Coordinates of C-alpha atoms in Angstrom, one line a residue:
Chain E
X753 CA 116.8 81.3 91.8
X754 CA 115.5 85.0 91.4
X755 CA 117.3 88.5 92.6
X756 CA 120.3 90.3 91.8
X757 CA 123.8 90.9 92.4
X758 CA 123.3 94.2 93.5
X759 CA 120.6 92.9 96.4
X760 CA 123.9 90.7 97.8
X761 CA 125.5 93.9 97.2
X762 CA 122.9 95.8 99.6
X763 CA 122.8 93.6 101.7
X764 CA 126.5 93.4 102.7
X765 CA 126.3 96.9 103.3
X766 CA 123.7 96.2 105.7
X767 CA 126.5 94.2 107.8
X768 CA 129.1 96.3 107.8
X769 CA 126.5 99.4 109.0
X770 CA 125.1 97.1 111.4
X771 CA 128.3 96.2 112.7
X772 CA 129.1 100.1 112.6
X773 CA 126.6 100.9 114.7
X774 CA 126.8 97.7 117.7
X775 CA 130.2 99.4 118.6
X776 CA 129.0 102.8 119.0
X777 CA 125.8 101.2 121.3
X778 CA 128.2 98.7 123.1
X779 CA 130.9 101.8 123.7
X780 CA 128.3 104.5 124.3
X781 CA 126.9 101.7 127.1
X782 CA 129.7 101.5 128.0
X783 CA 130.4 105.0 128.9
X784 CA 127.0 105.9 130.1
X785 CA 128.3 102.8 132.9
X786 CA 132.1 104.4 133.9
X787 CA 130.4 108.3 133.7
X788 CA 126.5 107.8 134.0
X789 CA 126.6 112.0 134.6
X790 CA 128.1 112.5 131.0
X791 CA 124.7 111.0 129.8
X792 CA 123.2 113.7 127.3
X793 CA 126.6 114.4 125.9
X794 CA 127.4 110.4 125.3
X795 CA 123.6 109.9 123.7
X796 CA 124.0 112.9 121.2
X797 CA 127.2 111.9 120.3
X798 CA 126.3 108.3 119.5
X799 CA 123.3 109.5 117.6
X800 CA 125.4 111.3 115.5
X801 CA 127.8 108.8 115.1
X802 CA 125.2 106.4 114.4
X803 CA 123.5 108.5 111.5
X804 CA 127.3 108.9 110.1
X805 CA 127.4 105.2 110.1
X806 CA 124.2 105.1 108.6
X807 CA 125.6 107.3 105.9
X808 CA 127.8 105.2 104.3
X809 CA 125.3 102.3 104.0
X810 CA 122.7 104.2 102.1
X811 CA 125.2 105.4 99.2
X812 CA 125.9 102.0 99.2
X813 CA 122.0 101.0 99.0
X814 CA 121.2 103.8 96.8
X815 CA 124.0 102.8 94.2
X816 CA 122.6 98.9 93.9
X817 CA 119.4 100.4 93.7
X818 CA 120.8 102.4 90.4
X819 CA 123.2 99.3 89.0
X820 CA 121.1 96.7 89.9
Chain Y
X310 CA 97.3 110.7 128.8
X311 CA 97.9 106.5 129.1
X312 CA 94.2 106.0 128.9
X313 CA 94.0 108.1 125.6
X314 CA 96.8 105.9 124.4
X315 CA 95.0 102.9 124.9
X316 CA 92.0 104.1 123.5
X317 CA 94.1 104.4 120.4
X318 CA 95.8 101.3 120.1
X319 CA 92.3 99.7 120.7
X320 CA 90.9 101.6 117.4
X321 CA 93.8 101.0 115.5
X322 CA 93.4 97.4 116.1
X323 CA 89.6 97.4 115.3
X324 CA 90.5 99.1 112.4
X325 CA 92.7 97.0 111.3
X326 CA 91.0 93.8 111.7
X327 CA 87.7 95.7 110.0
X328 CA 90.2 96.4 107.0
X329 CA 91.2 92.9 106.5
X330 CA 88.0 91.6 106.7
X331 CA 86.9 94.2 104.1
X332 CA 89.2 93.6 101.5
X333 CA 89.5 89.9 101.9
X334 CA 85.5 89.4 101.0
X335 CA 86.4 91.9 97.8
X336 CA 88.8 89.7 96.5
X337 CA 87.2 86.6 97.2
X338 CA 84.4 88.0 94.9
X339 CA 87.0 88.0 92.7
X340 CA 88.0 84.6 92.8
X341 CA 84.6 83.2 93.0
X342 CA 83.7 85.3 89.3
X343 CA 87.5 83.5 88.2
X344 CA 86.5 80.0 88.7
X345 CA 83.1 81.1 86.9
X346 CA 84.4 82.2 83.9
X347 CA 86.7 79.6 83.7
X348 CA 90.1 80.8 83.2
X349 CA 91.5 80.9 86.4
X350 CA 94.8 78.7 85.8
X351 CA 96.3 79.0 89.5
X352 CA 93.8 76.8 91.1
X353 CA 94.9 73.7 88.7
X354 CA 90.8 73.4 87.9
X355 CA 91.9 72.8 84.0
X356 CA 94.2 69.6 84.7
X357 CA 96.3 68.2 81.7
X358 CA 96.5 72.9 80.3
X359 CA 98.2 74.0 84.0
X360 CA 100.4 76.3 82.3
X361 CA 101.6 77.6 85.4
X362 CA 103.7 74.7 86.4
X363 CA 105.2 74.5 82.8
X364 CA 104.1 71.1 82.0
X365 CA 104.2 72.0 78.1
X366 CA 103.8 67.8 76.8
X367 CA 101.6 67.3 74.0
X368 CA 101.3 71.4 73.6
X369 CA 102.2 71.9 69.9
X370 CA 104.2 75.1 70.6
X371 CA 105.8 76.8 67.4
X372 CA 109.4 78.5 67.2
X373 CA 107.1 81.8 67.6
X374 CA 106.3 80.9 71.1
X375 CA 108.8 79.9 72.5
X376 CA 110.4 83.0 71.7
X377 CA 107.5 84.6 74.2
X378 CA 108.4 82.3 76.8
X379 CA 111.2 84.1 78.0
X380 CA 109.9 87.1 78.6
X381 CA 106.2 86.7 79.5
X382 CA 104.9 89.6 77.2
X383 CA 102.8 87.9 74.5
X384 CA 101.5 90.3 72.8
X385 CA 102.7 90.5 69.2
X386 CA 99.3 88.3 68.7
X387 CA 97.3 92.0 67.7
X388 CA 97.8 90.8 64.1
X389 CA 93.8 89.5 64.2
X390 CA 93.9 86.2 64.0
X391 CA 93.2 85.5 68.1
X392 CA 89.6 87.4 67.7
X393 CA 87.8 85.0 69.9
X394 CA 90.5 84.9 72.6
X395 CA 88.9 87.9 74.7
X396 CA 88.2 86.5 78.5
X397 CA 86.8 89.5 79.5
X398 CA 83.7 89.4 77.5
X399 CA 83.6 85.6 78.8
X400 CA 83.8 84.6 74.8
X401 CA 86.0 81.1 75.2
X402 CA 84.3 79.4 71.7
X403 CA 87.3 77.4 69.7
X404 CA 89.6 77.9 72.2
X405 CA 92.4 75.7 72.2
X406 CA 95.2 75.4 75.0
X407 CA 97.7 73.6 73.2
X408 CA 98.6 75.7 70.1
X409 CA 98.9 79.5 70.7
X410 CA 98.5 82.1 73.2
X411 CA 98.8 80.6 76.6
X412 CA 103.0 80.6 76.1
X413 CA 103.5 83.2 78.5
X414 CA 102.0 81.1 81.5
X415 CA 104.9 79.2 82.8
X416 CA 106.0 82.0 85.0
X417 CA 103.3 80.9 87.2
X418 CA 101.0 83.8 86.5
X419 CA 97.2 83.5 85.7
X420 CA 96.1 85.5 83.2
X421 CA 94.3 86.7 80.0
X422 CA 93.8 87.7 76.6
X423 CA 92.5 91.4 76.1
X424 CA 90.8 92.9 73.5
X425 CA 94.1 94.3 72.1
X426 CA 96.4 90.5 72.5
X427 CA 98.0 91.6 75.2
X428 CA 98.7 89.1 78.0
X429 CA 96.7 91.0 81.3
X430 CA 97.6 89.5 85.0
X431 CA 94.3 88.9 86.0
X432 CA 94.0 91.2 89.1
X433 CA 93.6 89.0 92.0
X434 CA 95.5 86.1 90.5
X435 CA 99.0 86.6 92.7
X436 CA 99.8 88.8 95.9
X437 CA 102.9 90.7 94.8
X438 CA 103.7 92.8 97.9
X439 CA 106.2 94.6 96.8
X440 CA 104.7 96.3 94.4
X441 CA 101.8 96.5 96.8
X442 CA 103.8 98.2 99.4
X443 CA 105.6 100.4 96.6
X444 CA 101.8 101.6 95.8
X445 CA 100.8 102.3 99.2
X446 CA 103.8 104.8 99.7
X447 CA 103.4 106.6 96.3
X448 CA 101.9 110.5 95.4
X449 CA 98.7 110.1 94.2
X450 CA 96.2 112.2 92.8
X451 CA 93.4 111.4 94.9
X452 CA 93.5 111.5 98.4
X453 CA 92.0 108.2 100.3
X454 CA 90.7 108.2 103.8
X455 CA 89.8 104.7 104.2
X456 CA 87.3 103.3 101.2
X457 CA 86.9 107.4 100.3
X458 CA 88.1 108.0 97.5
X459 CA 88.4 113.1 97.7
X460 CA 89.0 114.9 94.4
X461 CA 92.6 116.6 94.2
X462 CA 93.1 119.5 92.0
X463 CA 95.6 118.6 88.8
X464 CA 97.6 120.8 87.0
X465 CA 99.0 119.1 84.3
X466 CA 101.1 120.7 81.6
X467 CA 101.3 118.9 78.3
X468 CA 105.1 119.4 77.1
X469 CA 105.1 121.7 73.1
X470 CA 107.1 119.1 71.4
X471 CA 104.2 116.0 72.2
X472 CA 101.2 115.3 69.9
X473 CA 98.4 117.3 70.4
X474 CA 101.2 120.2 71.8
X475 CA 101.9 122.6 74.0
X476 CA 98.8 123.1 76.9
X477 CA 97.8 123.6 81.1
X478 CA 94.9 121.4 81.7
X479 CA 93.0 122.1 84.8
X480 CA 90.4 120.1 86.7
X481 CA 89.4 118.0 89.6
X482 CA 90.3 114.0 90.2
X483 CA 87.3 113.7 90.4
X484 CA 86.5 113.7 86.7
X485 CA 88.0 109.9 86.2
X486 CA 85.8 108.3 88.4
X487 CA 88.5 106.3 90.2
X488 CA 87.6 102.9 91.6
X489 CA 88.3 101.7 95.5
X490 CA 92.7 101.6 94.1
X491 CA 92.8 104.3 91.9
X492 CA 92.2 103.3 89.3
X493 CA 89.7 105.5 87.1
X494 CA 86.7 104.3 84.3
X495 CA 87.4 107.8 82.3
X496 CA 89.8 109.8 80.6
X497 CA 89.3 112.9 80.6
X498 CA 91.2 115.4 78.1
X499 CA 93.8 112.8 77.1
X500 CA 94.3 111.6 80.4
X501 CA 93.5 108.7 82.5
X502 CA 93.9 107.6 86.4
X503 CA 95.8 104.8 87.1
X504 CA 96.6 103.4 90.4
X505 CA 95.7 107.3 92.0
X506 CA 98.4 108.8 89.5
X507 CA 97.5 111.0 86.8
X508 CA 99.3 109.7 83.2
X509 CA 99.0 111.1 79.7
X510 CA 98.2 109.0 76.6
X511 CA 100.4 108.6 74.3
X512 CA 99.5 109.0 70.3
X513 CA 96.4 110.1 68.7
X514 CA 93.7 109.7 71.8
X515 CA 89.9 112.0 72.2
X516 CA 90.9 115.0 74.2
X517 CA 88.9 117.5 74.2
X518 CA 86.5 115.7 77.6
X519 CA 85.3 112.7 78.7
X520 CA 85.8 109.5 77.1
X521 CA 84.7 106.5 79.6
X522 CA 87.0 103.5 78.7
X523 CA 85.0 100.0 77.5
X524 CA 86.7 97.9 80.5
X525 CA 86.1 100.8 82.9
X526 CA 89.1 101.1 85.4
X527 CA 90.7 97.4 84.5
X528 CA 91.8 99.0 81.2
X529 CA 94.9 99.9 81.3
X530 CA 97.4 97.8 82.2
X531 CA 101.3 96.6 82.4
X532 CA 103.3 95.2 79.6
X533 CA 106.9 93.4 80.7
X534 CA 109.2 95.2 78.2
X535 CA 112.4 95.3 77.5
X536 CA 114.6 98.4 77.1
X537 CA 117.1 99.8 75.0
X538 CA 119.3 98.7 77.7
X539 CA 118.6 95.6 78.4
X540 CA 116.3 96.5 81.4
X541 CA 112.9 95.4 82.4
X542 CA 110.0 98.0 82.3
X543 CA 106.5 97.7 82.9
X544 CA 105.4 99.9 80.4
X545 CA 101.2 100.5 80.7
X546 CA 99.3 100.0 77.8
X547 CA 95.5 101.5 77.4
X548 CA 93.0 99.1 75.8
X549 CA 90.0 101.2 74.4
X550 CA 87.3 99.1 72.2
X551 CA 90.3 96.8 70.1
X552 CA 92.8 99.8 70.2
X553 CA 95.7 99.9 72.1
X554 CA 97.3 103.3 73.2
X555 CA 100.5 103.5 75.1
X556 CA 100.5 105.3 78.5
X557 CA 103.1 108.0 79.7
X558 CA 105.0 106.9 82.8
X559 CA 104.3 109.0 85.8
X560 CA 105.6 113.0 84.9
X561 CA 109.5 113.4 86.3
X562 CA 111.4 116.8 87.2
X563 CA 114.6 115.9 86.6
X564 CA 114.7 115.4 83.3
X565 CA 115.4 111.4 83.0
X566 CA 118.7 112.4 85.6
X567 CA 117.4 109.6 88.2
X568 CA 116.7 106.7 85.1
X569 CA 112.8 108.0 85.0
X570 CA 113.2 109.3 81.6
X571 CA 111.6 112.0 80.4
X572 CA 107.6 112.3 79.0
X573 CA 105.2 114.0 77.2
X574 CA 103.9 115.5 80.0
X575 CA 104.5 117.7 83.7
X576 CA 102.4 117.3 86.4
X577 CA 102.3 120.3 88.5
X578 CA 99.2 119.0 90.8
X579 CA 98.4 119.3 94.3
X580 CA 98.7 115.6 95.5
X581 CA 98.4 113.5 98.1
X582 CA 101.8 115.4 99.7
X583 CA 101.7 118.5 99.2
X584 CA 98.0 118.8 100.8
X585 CA 99.5 116.8 103.8
X586 CA 102.1 119.5 103.6
X587 CA 100.2 122.0 103.7
X588 CA 97.7 120.3 106.4
X589 CA 100.5 119.7 108.8
X590 CA 101.9 123.5 108.6
X591 CA 98.4 124.8 109.1
X592 CA 98.2 122.8 112.0
X593 CA 102.0 123.4 113.4
X594 CA 100.9 127.2 113.1
X595 CA 97.6 126.7 115.0
X596 CA 100.0 125.0 117.5
X597 CA 102.9 127.2 117.8
X598 CA 100.2 130.8 117.8
X599 CA 98.5 128.8 120.7
X600 CA 101.6 128.0 122.5
X601 CA 103.5 131.6 121.6
X602 CA 99.8 133.1 122.8
X603 CA 100.3 130.6 126.2
X604 CA 103.5 132.2 127.1
X605 CA 102.4 136.2 126.3
X606 CA 98.9 135.3 128.9
X607 CA 99.9 133.2 131.3
X608 CA 104.0 134.9 132.4
X609 CA 105.5 134.0 135.0
X610 CA 102.6 130.8 135.6
X611 CA 104.1 127.2 135.0
X612 CA 103.5 125.6 131.5
X613 CA 100.4 123.7 131.3
X614 CA 98.8 121.7 128.4
X615 CA 100.1 121.4 125.3
X616 CA 102.4 124.2 126.3
X617 CA 104.2 122.0 128.8
X618 CA 105.0 119.2 125.8
X619 CA 105.8 122.1 123.9
X620 CA 107.8 123.4 126.2
X621 CA 110.0 120.2 126.9
X622 CA 111.1 119.7 123.2
X623 CA 111.8 123.1 122.1
X624 CA 114.5 123.1 125.2
X625 CA 115.4 119.8 123.7
X626 CA 116.5 120.9 120.8
X627 CA 118.0 123.9 122.3
X628 CA 119.9 123.2 124.6
X629 CA 120.8 119.4 122.7
X630 CA 121.4 120.7 119.5
X631 CA 121.7 124.0 118.7
X632 CA 123.9 125.5 122.1
X633 CA 126.9 123.1 121.5
X634 CA 127.3 122.6 118.2
X635 CA 126.7 126.2 117.2
X636 CA 128.6 128.0 120.0
X637 CA 128.0 131.8 120.6
X638 CA 126.2 132.5 117.2
X639 CA 122.9 129.5 118.2
X640 CA 120.6 132.0 118.3
X641 CA 120.8 132.8 115.1
X642 CA 120.2 129.3 113.3
X643 CA 118.0 128.6 116.2
X644 CA 114.3 129.5 113.7
X645 CA 115.8 127.4 110.9
X646 CA 116.3 124.2 113.5
X647 CA 113.0 124.4 115.1
X648 CA 111.3 124.7 111.6
X649 CA 113.1 122.0 110.3
X650 CA 112.5 120.0 113.4
X651 CA 108.9 120.4 113.8
X652 CA 108.3 120.4 109.9
X653 CA 110.1 116.5 109.4
X654 CA 107.9 115.7 113.2
X655 CA 105.1 116.6 112.3
X656 CA 105.2 114.9 108.8
X657 CA 106.6 111.8 110.5
X658 CA 104.1 111.4 112.9
X659 CA 100.8 112.8 110.4
X660 CA 102.1 109.5 107.9
X661 CA 101.4 107.2 111.0
X662 CA 98.0 108.1 111.1
X663 CA 96.6 105.0 110.0
X664 CA 93.3 104.9 107.6
X665 CA 94.5 109.2 107.4
X666 CA 96.1 108.6 104.0
X667 CA 99.4 107.6 105.3
X668 CA 100.9 110.8 103.4
X669 CA 104.5 109.1 103.3
X670 CA 105.8 112.8 102.8
X671 CA 108.9 112.6 104.6
X672 CA 109.9 109.7 102.6
X673 CA 109.8 111.0 99.1
X674 CA 113.0 112.3 97.5
X675 CA 112.4 115.2 96.5
X676 CA 111.1 116.2 99.9
X677 CA 113.9 115.5 101.7
X678 CA 115.9 116.6 98.8
X679 CA 114.8 120.3 99.0
X680 CA 115.4 119.4 102.5
X681 CA 119.1 118.7 102.5
X682 CA 119.2 122.0 99.6
X683 CA 118.0 124.5 102.2
X684 CA 120.8 123.0 105.0
X685 CA 123.3 122.6 102.1
X686 CA 122.7 126.3 101.4
X687 CA 122.2 127.8 105.0
X688 CA 125.6 126.4 105.6
X689 CA 127.3 127.3 102.1
X690 CA 126.7 131.0 102.6
X691 CA 127.5 130.6 106.2
X692 CA 130.7 129.1 105.9
X693 CA 133.8 131.2 106.8
X694 CA 136.8 131.8 105.3
X695 CA 138.1 128.8 107.6
X696 CA 135.6 125.9 106.4
X697 CA 136.5 126.9 103.0
X698 CA 140.3 127.2 102.8
X699 CA 140.2 123.5 104.8
X700 CA 138.1 122.4 101.4
X701 CA 140.1 124.0 98.9
X702 CA 143.4 125.1 100.6
X703 CA 144.2 122.5 103.8
X704 CA 146.8 123.9 106.2
X705 CA 149.4 122.7 107.5
X706 CA 150.4 119.6 105.3
X707 CA 152.7 119.6 101.9
X708 CA 151.3 120.1 98.9
X709 CA 151.7 116.6 97.2
X710 CA 149.0 115.9 100.5
X711 CA 146.2 118.5 99.2
X712 CA 146.1 116.6 96.0
X713 CA 144.4 113.4 97.8
X714 CA 143.2 116.2 100.5
X715 CA 140.9 118.7 98.3
X716 CA 138.8 116.5 95.9
X717 CA 138.1 114.4 99.3
X718 CA 137.3 117.6 101.0
X719 CA 134.7 118.5 97.7
X720 CA 133.6 115.8 97.6
X721 CA 132.8 115.2 101.2
X722 CA 131.0 118.6 101.9
X723 CA 129.4 119.1 98.7
X724 CA 128.1 115.9 97.7
X725 CA 128.1 112.8 100.6
X726 CA 126.9 115.0 103.5
X727 CA 123.5 116.5 101.3
X728 CA 123.1 113.7 100.1
X729 CA 123.5 111.3 103.3
X730 CA 121.0 113.8 104.8
X731 CA 118.3 113.2 101.6
X732 CA 118.7 109.5 102.0
X733 CA 118.8 108.6 105.3
X734 CA 115.6 110.6 106.2
X735 CA 114.0 109.2 102.8
X736 CA 115.5 105.8 103.9
X737 CA 114.2 105.4 107.2
X738 CA 110.7 106.6 106.5
X739 CA 110.0 104.5 103.3
X740 CA 111.6 101.7 105.1
X741 CA 108.8 101.8 107.6
X742 CA 105.6 102.4 105.6
X743 CA 106.9 99.9 103.5
X744 CA 107.3 97.5 106.1
X745 CA 103.5 98.4 107.6
X746 CA 102.2 97.6 104.5
X747 CA 103.8 94.1 103.6
X748 CA 102.9 93.3 107.4
X749 CA 99.4 93.9 106.2
X750 CA 99.7 92.1 103.5
X751 CA 100.7 88.8 105.6
X752 CA 97.1 88.0 105.8
X753 CA 96.7 87.7 101.8
X754 CA 100.3 86.2 101.1
X755 CA 98.8 83.5 103.6
X756 CA 95.6 83.7 101.9
X757 CA 96.8 83.2 98.7
X758 CA 94.6 86.7 98.2
X759 CA 91.2 84.8 98.4
X760 CA 92.7 81.0 97.7
X761 CA 92.7 79.6 101.4
X762 CA 90.5 82.5 103.0
X763 CA 90.9 80.6 106.3
X764 CA 95.0 80.9 106.5
X765 CA 94.3 84.9 106.0
X766 CA 92.0 85.1 108.3
X767 CA 94.6 83.1 110.9
X768 CA 97.1 85.3 110.1
X769 CA 94.2 88.5 111.0
X770 CA 95.6 88.6 114.8
X771 CA 99.5 87.7 114.1
X772 CA 99.8 90.4 111.4
X773 CA 97.9 93.0 113.5
X774 CA 100.1 92.5 116.5
X775 CA 103.4 92.6 113.8
X776 CA 101.5 96.1 112.6
X777 CA 101.2 97.6 115.9
X778 CA 104.9 96.4 116.9
X779 CA 106.3 98.6 114.0
X780 CA 103.4 101.0 114.1
X781 CA 105.5 101.9 117.6
X782 CA 108.7 101.3 116.0
X783 CA 107.6 103.9 113.9
X784 CA 106.7 106.2 115.9
X785 CA 110.4 105.8 118.2
X786 CA 112.2 106.3 114.4
X787 CA 110.0 109.6 113.7
X788 CA 111.9 111.1 116.0
X789 CA 114.6 109.9 116.0
X790 CA 115.3 111.0 112.4
X791 CA 113.5 113.9 113.1
X792 CA 116.2 115.0 116.1
X793 CA 119.0 113.4 113.4
X794 CA 118.2 115.6 110.4
X795 CA 118.5 118.8 112.5
X796 CA 121.6 117.7 114.9
X797 CA 123.5 117.1 111.8
X798 CA 122.2 120.0 110.2
X799 CA 123.4 121.6 113.1
X800 CA 126.9 120.0 113.4
X801 CA 127.4 120.9 109.1
X802 CA 126.7 124.7 110.2
X803 CA 129.0 124.6 113.5
X804 CA 131.4 123.2 111.6
X805 CA 131.4 126.0 108.8
X806 CA 130.9 128.6 110.9
X807 CA 133.7 127.5 113.5
X808 CA 135.9 130.2 114.7
X809 CA 139.2 128.3 114.1
X810 CA 143.0 129.1 116.3
X811 CA 145.6 128.5 114.3

């Protein structure tokens, strides 16, 4: 078996971010279904929130690069 | 417009298939050559000597050999007793596989000893998708359009404390006479071109002019070495006429901060990324001038052509990003946001054009670092009293909580925000480029790099389809990441200039 623990760490970080972004997307869809007229605001905030969640995953991946 | 996109898809598919065909043919030639020379250990045609499977029974390995097996270095053979092992010249006389030299084969790599006693991996023996992907996304001193290699100017500065002393060399990278992989066959002024990037030869090497290398573009090769901190690293060596020279790493400007270490030279060249950036800037300048003229000449009329396309994006950023996040002062920051958006978008899209360099400018950490610093500096300069107060002395909370909150706020505003801004763009663009290269590489993974060309041919169409799918996704990502960078910059600035009412 090859590879390192850092790769597992990066994978775990991606799972966390995936769940987070999935939740954001699901709730945003729900909100758009309830209030279709607010689609513009919801979409912009959805992307902003997804980007912030992604930031946490990116830091984890960067750490795994440097430590691994 | 629809017709145009179909034409583009068709052209890219055809060119992909053509390129694969071309590459496959090349690697096939390599392999047949190898079989003639008779040292291709991957194919098992040396029954009994197939070291790749770790079958060492009956071979007399001394203690020194078993030491070498751990890392596949195998390069302490330079004591002169292996002079008959120069496979590159096809001299196999007196070559007993059993006792020496091939201990490094047990990791499955096919290779041979070169004139300097280093174990060299054969060029087409094994396809390493990771290494190929990293090579394709990295910055280079040549601009490659398809098979063409366009030389770029090199500005290479040798440091004061390096052997040879401080010196600035200015020349064209065409002097290196690079092959299609970007490996130079000539050393010029003490520099060699390795995978498209200029490297300095360390040690006592002729630094005055052109030195044709004995083994041509195969003279420089990596050797895995264990560093002081226990990590393995590919150290490049140059073998020229039996003499070994160390080749320096790519130059870094971070002073070894990110683990690259210090180099004896600094590369200020107009690299592929810089040229792409200049091209995109010129294009954007031309485009916006054209659109601005159209507005001046056609006052009161509906926008036409490219003017309409640009207006859609411009108004989108203005109404969805600038106005909601920046409040009353949105007009002051609009030029910055527009410049960021169109610069990033332009570079993202430029990198997607197949066979036009495929430069990965926004996937370069230095570029995104500077963009993030711009956003950070603008935020800090324009931050009002409330912004700084909320960082250093959060109002409305007890004193002991401030001890916790202040460091957290400082980290969040000064480190995490710029860092994630930098990494998000870098990560997304780099990942996209790498996935595309690896999808194309599927052909060589399945075709075993020429050994099984039928499987390789079979993968051509699935690989082209996957690549096209990925490119379509990347087109979306190019827009989303440019938008995300702009919206986050706007939200950071907006938070810093917001008027609070307590």
